[in-house]
PDB file of C-alpha atoms in Angstrom:
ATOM      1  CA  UNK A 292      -3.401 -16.282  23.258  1.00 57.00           C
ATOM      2  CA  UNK A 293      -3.490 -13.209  25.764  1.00 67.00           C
ATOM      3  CA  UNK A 294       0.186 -12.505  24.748  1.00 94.00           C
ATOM      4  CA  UNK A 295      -1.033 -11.994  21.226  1.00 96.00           C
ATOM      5  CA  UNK A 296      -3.265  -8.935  22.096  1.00 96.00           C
ATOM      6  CA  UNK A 297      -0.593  -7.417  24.801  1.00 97.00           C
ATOM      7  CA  UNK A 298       1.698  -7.474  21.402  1.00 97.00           C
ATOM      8  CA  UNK A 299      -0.895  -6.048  19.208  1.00 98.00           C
ATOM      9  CA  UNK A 300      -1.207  -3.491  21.957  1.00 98.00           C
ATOM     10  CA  UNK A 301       2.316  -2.650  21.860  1.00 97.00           C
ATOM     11  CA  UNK A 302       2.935  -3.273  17.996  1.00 98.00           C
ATOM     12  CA  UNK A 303      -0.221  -0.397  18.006  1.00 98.00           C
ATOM     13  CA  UNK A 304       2.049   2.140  20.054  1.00 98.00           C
ATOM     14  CA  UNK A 305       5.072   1.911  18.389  1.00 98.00           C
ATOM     15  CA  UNK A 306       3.011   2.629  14.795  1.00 98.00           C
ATOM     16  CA  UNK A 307       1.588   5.518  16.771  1.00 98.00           C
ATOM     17  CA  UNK A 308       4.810   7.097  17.950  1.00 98.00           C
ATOM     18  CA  UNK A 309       6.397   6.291  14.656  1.00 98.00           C
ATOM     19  CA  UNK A 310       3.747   8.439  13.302  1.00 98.00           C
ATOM     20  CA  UNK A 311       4.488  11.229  15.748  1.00 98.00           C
ATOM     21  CA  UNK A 312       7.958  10.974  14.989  1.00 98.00           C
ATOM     22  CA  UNK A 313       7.839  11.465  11.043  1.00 98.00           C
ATOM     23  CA  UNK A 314       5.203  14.167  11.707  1.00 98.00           C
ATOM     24  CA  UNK A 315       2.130  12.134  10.406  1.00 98.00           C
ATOM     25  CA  UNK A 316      -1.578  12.274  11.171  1.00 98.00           C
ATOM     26  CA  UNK A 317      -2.389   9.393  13.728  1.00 98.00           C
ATOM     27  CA  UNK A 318      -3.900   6.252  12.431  1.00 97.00           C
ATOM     28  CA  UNK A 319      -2.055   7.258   8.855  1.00 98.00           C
ATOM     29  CA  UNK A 320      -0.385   3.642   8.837  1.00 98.00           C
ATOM     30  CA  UNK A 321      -2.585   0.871   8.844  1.00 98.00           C
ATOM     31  CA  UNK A 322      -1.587  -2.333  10.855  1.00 98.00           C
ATOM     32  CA  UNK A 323      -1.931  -5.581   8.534  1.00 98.00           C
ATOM     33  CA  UNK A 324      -1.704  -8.392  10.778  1.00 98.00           C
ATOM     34  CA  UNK A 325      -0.232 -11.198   9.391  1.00 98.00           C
ATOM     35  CA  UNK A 326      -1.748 -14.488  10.650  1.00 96.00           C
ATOM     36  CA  UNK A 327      -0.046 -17.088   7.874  1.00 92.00           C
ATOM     37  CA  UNK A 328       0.022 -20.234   9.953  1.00 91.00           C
ATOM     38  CA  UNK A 329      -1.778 -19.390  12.553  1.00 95.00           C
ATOM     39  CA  UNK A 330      -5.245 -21.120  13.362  1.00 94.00           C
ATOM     40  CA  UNK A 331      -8.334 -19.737  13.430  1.00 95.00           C
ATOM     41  CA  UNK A 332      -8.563 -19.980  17.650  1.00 94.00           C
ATOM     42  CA  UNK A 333      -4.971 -17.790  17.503  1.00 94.00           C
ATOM     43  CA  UNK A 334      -6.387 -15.078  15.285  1.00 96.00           C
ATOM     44  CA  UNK A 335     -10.015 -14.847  16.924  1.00 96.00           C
ATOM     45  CA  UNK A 336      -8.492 -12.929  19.926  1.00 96.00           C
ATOM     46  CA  UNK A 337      -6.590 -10.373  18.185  1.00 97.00           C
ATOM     47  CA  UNK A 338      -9.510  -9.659  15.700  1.00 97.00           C
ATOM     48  CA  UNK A 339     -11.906  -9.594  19.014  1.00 95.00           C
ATOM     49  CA  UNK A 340      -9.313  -7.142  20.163  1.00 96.00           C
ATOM     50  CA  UNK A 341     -10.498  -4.422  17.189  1.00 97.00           C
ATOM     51  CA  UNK A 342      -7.911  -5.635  14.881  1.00 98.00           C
ATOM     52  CA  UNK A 343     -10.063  -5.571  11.374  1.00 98.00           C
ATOM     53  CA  UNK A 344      -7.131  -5.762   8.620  1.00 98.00           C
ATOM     54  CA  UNK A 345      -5.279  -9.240   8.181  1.00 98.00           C
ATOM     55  CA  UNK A 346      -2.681 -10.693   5.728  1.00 98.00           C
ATOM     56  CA  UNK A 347      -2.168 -14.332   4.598  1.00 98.00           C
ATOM     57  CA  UNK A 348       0.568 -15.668   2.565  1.00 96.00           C
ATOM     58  CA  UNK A 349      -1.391 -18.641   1.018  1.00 97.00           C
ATOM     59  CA  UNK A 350      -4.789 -18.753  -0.807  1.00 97.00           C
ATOM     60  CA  UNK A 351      -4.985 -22.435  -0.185  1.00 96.00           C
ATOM     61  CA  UNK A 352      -4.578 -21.911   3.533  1.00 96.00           C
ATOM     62  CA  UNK A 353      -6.273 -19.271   3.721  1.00 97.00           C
ATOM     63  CA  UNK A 354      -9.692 -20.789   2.679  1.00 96.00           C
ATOM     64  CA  UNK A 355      -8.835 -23.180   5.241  1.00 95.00           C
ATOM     65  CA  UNK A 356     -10.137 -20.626   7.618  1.00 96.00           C
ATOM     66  CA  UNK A 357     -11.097 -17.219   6.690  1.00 97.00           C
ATOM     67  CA  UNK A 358     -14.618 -17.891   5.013  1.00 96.00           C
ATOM     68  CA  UNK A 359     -15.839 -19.070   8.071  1.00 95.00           C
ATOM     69  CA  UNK A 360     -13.666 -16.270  10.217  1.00 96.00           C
ATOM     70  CA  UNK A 361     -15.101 -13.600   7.613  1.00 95.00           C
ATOM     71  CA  UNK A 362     -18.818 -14.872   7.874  1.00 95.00           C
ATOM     72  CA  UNK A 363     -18.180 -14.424  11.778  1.00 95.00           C
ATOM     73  CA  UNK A 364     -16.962 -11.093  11.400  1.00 96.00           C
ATOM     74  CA  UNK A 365     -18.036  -9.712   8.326  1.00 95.00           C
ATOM     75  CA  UNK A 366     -16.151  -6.343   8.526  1.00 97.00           C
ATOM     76  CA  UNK A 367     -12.909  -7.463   8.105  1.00 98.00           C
ATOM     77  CA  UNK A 368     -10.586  -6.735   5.282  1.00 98.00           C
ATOM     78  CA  UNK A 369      -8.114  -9.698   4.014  1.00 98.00           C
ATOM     79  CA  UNK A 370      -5.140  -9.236   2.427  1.00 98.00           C
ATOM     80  CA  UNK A 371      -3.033 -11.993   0.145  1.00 98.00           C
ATOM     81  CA  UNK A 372       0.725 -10.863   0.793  1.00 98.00           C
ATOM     82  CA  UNK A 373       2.074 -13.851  -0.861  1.00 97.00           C
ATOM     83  CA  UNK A 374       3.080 -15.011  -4.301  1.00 95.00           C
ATOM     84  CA  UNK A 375      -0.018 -15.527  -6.637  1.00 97.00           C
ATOM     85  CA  UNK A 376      -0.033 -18.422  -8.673  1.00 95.00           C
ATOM     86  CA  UNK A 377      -2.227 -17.694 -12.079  1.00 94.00           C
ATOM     87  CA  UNK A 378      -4.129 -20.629 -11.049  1.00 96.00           C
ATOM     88  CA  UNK A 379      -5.159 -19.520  -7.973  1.00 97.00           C
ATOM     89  CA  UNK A 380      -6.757 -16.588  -9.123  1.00 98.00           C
ATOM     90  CA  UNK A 381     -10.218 -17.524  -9.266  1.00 97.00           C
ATOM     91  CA  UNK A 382      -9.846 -18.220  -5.291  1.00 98.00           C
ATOM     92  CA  UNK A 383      -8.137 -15.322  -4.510  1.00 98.00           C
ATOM     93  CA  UNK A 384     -10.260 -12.897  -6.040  1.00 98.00           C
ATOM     94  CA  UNK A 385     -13.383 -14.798  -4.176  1.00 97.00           C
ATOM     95  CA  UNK A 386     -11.945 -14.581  -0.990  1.00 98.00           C
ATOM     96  CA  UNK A 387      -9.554 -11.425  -0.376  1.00 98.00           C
ATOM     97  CA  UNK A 388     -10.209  -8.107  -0.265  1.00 98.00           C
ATOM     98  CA  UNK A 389      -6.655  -6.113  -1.143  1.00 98.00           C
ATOM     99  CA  UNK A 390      -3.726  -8.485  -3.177  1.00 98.00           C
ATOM    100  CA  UNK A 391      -0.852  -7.324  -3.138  1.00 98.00           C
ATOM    101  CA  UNK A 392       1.163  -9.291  -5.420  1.00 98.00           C
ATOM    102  CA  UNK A 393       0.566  -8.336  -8.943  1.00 98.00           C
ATOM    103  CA  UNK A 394       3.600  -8.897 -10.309  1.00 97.00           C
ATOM    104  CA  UNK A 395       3.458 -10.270 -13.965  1.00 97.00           C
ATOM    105  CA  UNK A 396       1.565 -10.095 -17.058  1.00 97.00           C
ATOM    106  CA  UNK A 397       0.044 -13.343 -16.565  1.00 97.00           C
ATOM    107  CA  UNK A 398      -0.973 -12.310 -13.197  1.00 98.00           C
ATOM    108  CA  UNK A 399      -2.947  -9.511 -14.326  1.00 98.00           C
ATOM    109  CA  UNK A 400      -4.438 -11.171 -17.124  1.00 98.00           C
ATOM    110  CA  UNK A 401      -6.113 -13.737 -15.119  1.00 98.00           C
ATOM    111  CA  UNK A 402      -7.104 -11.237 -12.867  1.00 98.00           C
ATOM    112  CA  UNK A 403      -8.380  -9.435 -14.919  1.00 98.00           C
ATOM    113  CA  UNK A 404     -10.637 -12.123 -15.778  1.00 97.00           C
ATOM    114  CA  UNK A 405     -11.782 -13.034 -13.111  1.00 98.00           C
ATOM    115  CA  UNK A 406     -12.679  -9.973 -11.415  1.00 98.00           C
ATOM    116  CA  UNK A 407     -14.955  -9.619 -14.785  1.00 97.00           C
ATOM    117  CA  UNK A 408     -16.588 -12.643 -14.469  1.00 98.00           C
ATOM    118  CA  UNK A 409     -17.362 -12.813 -10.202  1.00 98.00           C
ATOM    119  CA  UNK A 410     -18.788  -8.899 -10.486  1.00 95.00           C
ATOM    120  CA  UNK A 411     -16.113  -8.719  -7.482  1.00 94.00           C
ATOM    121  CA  UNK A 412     -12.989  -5.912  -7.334  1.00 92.00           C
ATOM    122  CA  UNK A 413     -10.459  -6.688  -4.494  1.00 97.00           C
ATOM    123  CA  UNK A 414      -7.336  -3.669  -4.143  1.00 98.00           C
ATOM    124  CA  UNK A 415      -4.805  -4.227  -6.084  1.00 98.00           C
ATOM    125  CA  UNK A 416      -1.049  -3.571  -5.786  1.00 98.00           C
ATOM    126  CA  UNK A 417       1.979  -4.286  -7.478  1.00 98.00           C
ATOM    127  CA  UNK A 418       4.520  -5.594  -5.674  1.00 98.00           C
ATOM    128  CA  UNK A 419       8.236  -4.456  -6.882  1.00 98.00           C
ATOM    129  CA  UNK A 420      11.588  -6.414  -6.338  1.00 98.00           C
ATOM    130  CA  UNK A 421      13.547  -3.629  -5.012  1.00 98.00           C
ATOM    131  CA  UNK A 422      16.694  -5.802  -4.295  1.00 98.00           C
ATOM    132  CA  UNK A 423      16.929  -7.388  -8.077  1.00 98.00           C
ATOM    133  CA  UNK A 424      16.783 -10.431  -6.134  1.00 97.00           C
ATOM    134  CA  UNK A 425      16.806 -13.593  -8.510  1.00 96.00           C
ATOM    135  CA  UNK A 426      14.509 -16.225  -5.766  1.00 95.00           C
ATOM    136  CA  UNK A 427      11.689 -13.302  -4.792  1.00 95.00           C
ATOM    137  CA  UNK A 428       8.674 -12.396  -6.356  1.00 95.00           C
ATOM    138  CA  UNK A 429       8.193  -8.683  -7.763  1.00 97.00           C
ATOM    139  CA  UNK A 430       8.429  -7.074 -11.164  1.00 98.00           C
ATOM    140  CA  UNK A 431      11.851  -4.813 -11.624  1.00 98.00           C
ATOM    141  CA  UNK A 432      11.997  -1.372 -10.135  1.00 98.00           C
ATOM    142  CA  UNK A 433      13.004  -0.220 -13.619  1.00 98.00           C
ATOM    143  CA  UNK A 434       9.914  -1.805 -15.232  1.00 98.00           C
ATOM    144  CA  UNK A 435       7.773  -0.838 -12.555  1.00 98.00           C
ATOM    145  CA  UNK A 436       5.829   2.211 -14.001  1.00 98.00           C
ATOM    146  CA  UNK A 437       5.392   0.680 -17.491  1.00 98.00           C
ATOM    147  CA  UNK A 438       3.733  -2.214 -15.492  1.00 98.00           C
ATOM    148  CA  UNK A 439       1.678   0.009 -13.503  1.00 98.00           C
ATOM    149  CA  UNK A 440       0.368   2.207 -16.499  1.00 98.00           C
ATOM    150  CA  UNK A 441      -0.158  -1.970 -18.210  1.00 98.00           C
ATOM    151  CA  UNK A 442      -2.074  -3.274 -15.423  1.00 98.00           C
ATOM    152  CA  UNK A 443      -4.502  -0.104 -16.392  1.00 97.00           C
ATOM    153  CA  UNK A 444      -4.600   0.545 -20.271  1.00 98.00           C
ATOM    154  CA  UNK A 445      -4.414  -3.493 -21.275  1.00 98.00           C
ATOM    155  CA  UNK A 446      -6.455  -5.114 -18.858  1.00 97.00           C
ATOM    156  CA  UNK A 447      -8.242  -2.368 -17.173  1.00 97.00           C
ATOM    157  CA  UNK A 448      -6.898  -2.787 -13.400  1.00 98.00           C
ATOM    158  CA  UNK A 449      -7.211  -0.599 -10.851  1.00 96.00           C
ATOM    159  CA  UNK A 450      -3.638  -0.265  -9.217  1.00 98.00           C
ATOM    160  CA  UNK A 451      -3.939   1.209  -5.973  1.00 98.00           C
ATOM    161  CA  UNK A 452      -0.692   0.690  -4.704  1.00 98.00           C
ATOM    162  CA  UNK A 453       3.167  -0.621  -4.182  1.00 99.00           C
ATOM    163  CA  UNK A 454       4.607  -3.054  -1.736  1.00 98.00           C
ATOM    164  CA  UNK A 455       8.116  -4.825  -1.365  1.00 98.00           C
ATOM    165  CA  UNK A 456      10.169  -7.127   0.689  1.00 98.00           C
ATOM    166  CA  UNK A 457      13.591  -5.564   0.781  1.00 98.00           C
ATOM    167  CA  UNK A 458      16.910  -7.753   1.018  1.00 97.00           C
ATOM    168  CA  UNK A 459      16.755  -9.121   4.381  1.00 95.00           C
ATOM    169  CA  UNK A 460      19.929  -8.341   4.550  1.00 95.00           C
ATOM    170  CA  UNK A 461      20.344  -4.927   3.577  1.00 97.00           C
ATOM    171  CA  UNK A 462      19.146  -1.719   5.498  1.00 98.00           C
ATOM    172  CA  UNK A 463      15.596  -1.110   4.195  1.00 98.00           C
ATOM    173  CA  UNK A 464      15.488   2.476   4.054  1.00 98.00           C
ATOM    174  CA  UNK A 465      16.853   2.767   0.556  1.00 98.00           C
ATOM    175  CA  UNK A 466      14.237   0.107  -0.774  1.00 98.00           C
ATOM    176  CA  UNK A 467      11.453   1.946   1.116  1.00 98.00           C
ATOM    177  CA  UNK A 468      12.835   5.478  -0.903  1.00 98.00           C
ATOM    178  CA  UNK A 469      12.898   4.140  -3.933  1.00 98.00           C
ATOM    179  CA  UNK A 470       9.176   2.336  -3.642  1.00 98.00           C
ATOM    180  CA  UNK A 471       7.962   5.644  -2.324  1.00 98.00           C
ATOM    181  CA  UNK A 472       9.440   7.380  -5.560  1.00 98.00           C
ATOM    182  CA  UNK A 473       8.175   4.880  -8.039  1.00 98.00           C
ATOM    183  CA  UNK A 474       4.901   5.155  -6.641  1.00 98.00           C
ATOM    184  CA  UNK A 475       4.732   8.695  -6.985  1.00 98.00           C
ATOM    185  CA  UNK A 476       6.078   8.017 -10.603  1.00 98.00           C
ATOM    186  CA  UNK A 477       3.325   5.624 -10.691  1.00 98.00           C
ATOM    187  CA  UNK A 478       0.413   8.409  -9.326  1.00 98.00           C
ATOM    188  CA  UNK A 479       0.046   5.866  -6.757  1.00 98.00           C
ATOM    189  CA  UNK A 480      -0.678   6.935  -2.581  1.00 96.00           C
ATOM    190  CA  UNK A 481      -0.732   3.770  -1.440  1.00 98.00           C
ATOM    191  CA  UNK A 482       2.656   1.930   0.182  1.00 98.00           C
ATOM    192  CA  UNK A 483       2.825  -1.162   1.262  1.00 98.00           C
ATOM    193  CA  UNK A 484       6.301  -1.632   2.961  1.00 98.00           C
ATOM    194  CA  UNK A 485       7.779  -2.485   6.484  1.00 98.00           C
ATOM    195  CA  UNK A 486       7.662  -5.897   8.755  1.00 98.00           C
ATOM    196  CA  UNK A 487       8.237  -6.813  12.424  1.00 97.00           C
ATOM    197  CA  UNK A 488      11.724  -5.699  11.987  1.00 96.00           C
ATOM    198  CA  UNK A 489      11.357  -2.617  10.316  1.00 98.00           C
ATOM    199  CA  UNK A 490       7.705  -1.018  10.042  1.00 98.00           C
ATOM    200  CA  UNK A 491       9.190   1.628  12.226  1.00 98.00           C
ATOM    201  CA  UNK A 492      11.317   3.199   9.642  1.00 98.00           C
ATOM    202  CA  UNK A 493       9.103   1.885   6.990  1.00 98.00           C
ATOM    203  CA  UNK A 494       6.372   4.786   8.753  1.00 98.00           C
ATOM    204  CA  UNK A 495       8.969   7.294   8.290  1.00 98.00           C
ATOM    205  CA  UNK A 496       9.505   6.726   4.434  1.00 98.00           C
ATOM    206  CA  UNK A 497       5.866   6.938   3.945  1.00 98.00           C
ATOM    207  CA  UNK A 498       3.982   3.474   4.252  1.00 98.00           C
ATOM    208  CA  UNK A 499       0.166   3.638   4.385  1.00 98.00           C
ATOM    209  CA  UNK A 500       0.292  -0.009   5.646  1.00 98.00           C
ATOM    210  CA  UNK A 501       2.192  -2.206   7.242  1.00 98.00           C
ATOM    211  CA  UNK A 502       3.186  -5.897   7.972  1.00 98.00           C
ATOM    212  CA  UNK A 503       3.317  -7.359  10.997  1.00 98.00           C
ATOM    213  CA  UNK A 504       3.148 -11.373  12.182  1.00 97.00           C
ATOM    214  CA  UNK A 505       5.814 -12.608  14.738  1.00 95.00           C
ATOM    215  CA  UNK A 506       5.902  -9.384  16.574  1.00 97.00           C
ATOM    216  CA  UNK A 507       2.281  -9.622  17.454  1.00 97.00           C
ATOM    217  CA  UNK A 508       1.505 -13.718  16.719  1.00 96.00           C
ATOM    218  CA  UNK A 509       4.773 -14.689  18.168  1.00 92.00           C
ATOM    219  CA  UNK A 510       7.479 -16.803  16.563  1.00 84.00           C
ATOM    220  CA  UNK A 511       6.002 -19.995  14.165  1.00 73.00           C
TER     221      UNK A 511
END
């Protein structure tokens, strides 16, 4: 558990000099933890460490522990960084704060809805499938900014933001330019972009968050 928080503290540097480096104000980046899979006794150390900003994959596994986790600590904000079913989006706009992948008409529909009818308005950003890839999530960079300006005249979302999930395979700088640019297409600030393997150069293209598991959890 103590090797969590000596990662935190180094995954905390590394944002800091990365800031330095790209000639950003400190504390510019925000650090979203991502504690998918881990248990509530794994992530109560890292958040007693200062850590206030947390990302979960699932909605059904997240309200397997962060209602009581949130009652505990009440200031911290929860992000969904995985797929949203329609479904699911009664629960999700209960429970999280900032979700991050609107990423279909239907989505925002429902979301719509629901944030009308719970009086409750979690973030929202649209996540974009920089890669084309046919098996991930994410509208198409080329539809992006018609989505964006949807979201807002049909079903009266606030977008706050981008994020993507480049190729794993490909160098990410590229897919970090080109969500910076739609977003700025978009009249968007926000840029959610960069994991464990890359939030480093994701700082330097810009990202105002981003997220990290297995370099500060460890591997699951």
């Amino acid at each position: 558990m103590s090797g969590a928080v000596e990662r935190l503290g180094e995954v905390r540097g590394r944002i800091a000099a990365a800031e330095r480096e790209a000639g950003r104000a400190a504390g510019s980046a925000t650090l979203v933890a991502v504690s998918k899979t881990f248990d509530a006794g794994h992530i109560r150390p890292v958040i007693a460490a200062g850590q206030r900003v947390v990302g979960e994959n699932r909605v059904q596994e997240a309200q397997s522990k962060w209602p009581d986790l949130k009652a505990e600590f009440p200031d911290i904000e929860l992000h969904l960084i995985g797929p949203l079913q329609s479904n699911k989006a009664k629960e999700a706009v209960a429970l999280f704060d900032v979700i991050e992948t609107v990423d279909r008409e239907k989505i925002a529909a429902e979301l719509a809805k629901e944030i009308a009818k719970q009086g409750k308005a979690p973030k929202l950003y649209v996540q974009v499938n920089t890669g084309s890839e046919p098996q991930k999530a994410g509208i198409e960079p080329t539809e992006a900014v018609a989505f964006v300006k949807r979201c807002r005249d049909v079903h009266g979302l606030a977008i706050e933001g981008l994020m993507c999930i480049p190729p794993a395979d490909e160098n990410p700088g590229p897919h970090f330019a080109l969500l910076a640019k739609l977003a700025k297409e978009a009249g968007l600030e926000k840029l959610s972009m960069g994991m464990s393997g890359d939030y480093e150069t994701a700082i330097a293209f810009g990202a105002t968050s981003v997220r990290v598991g297995s370099a500060i959890f460890g591997t699951r």
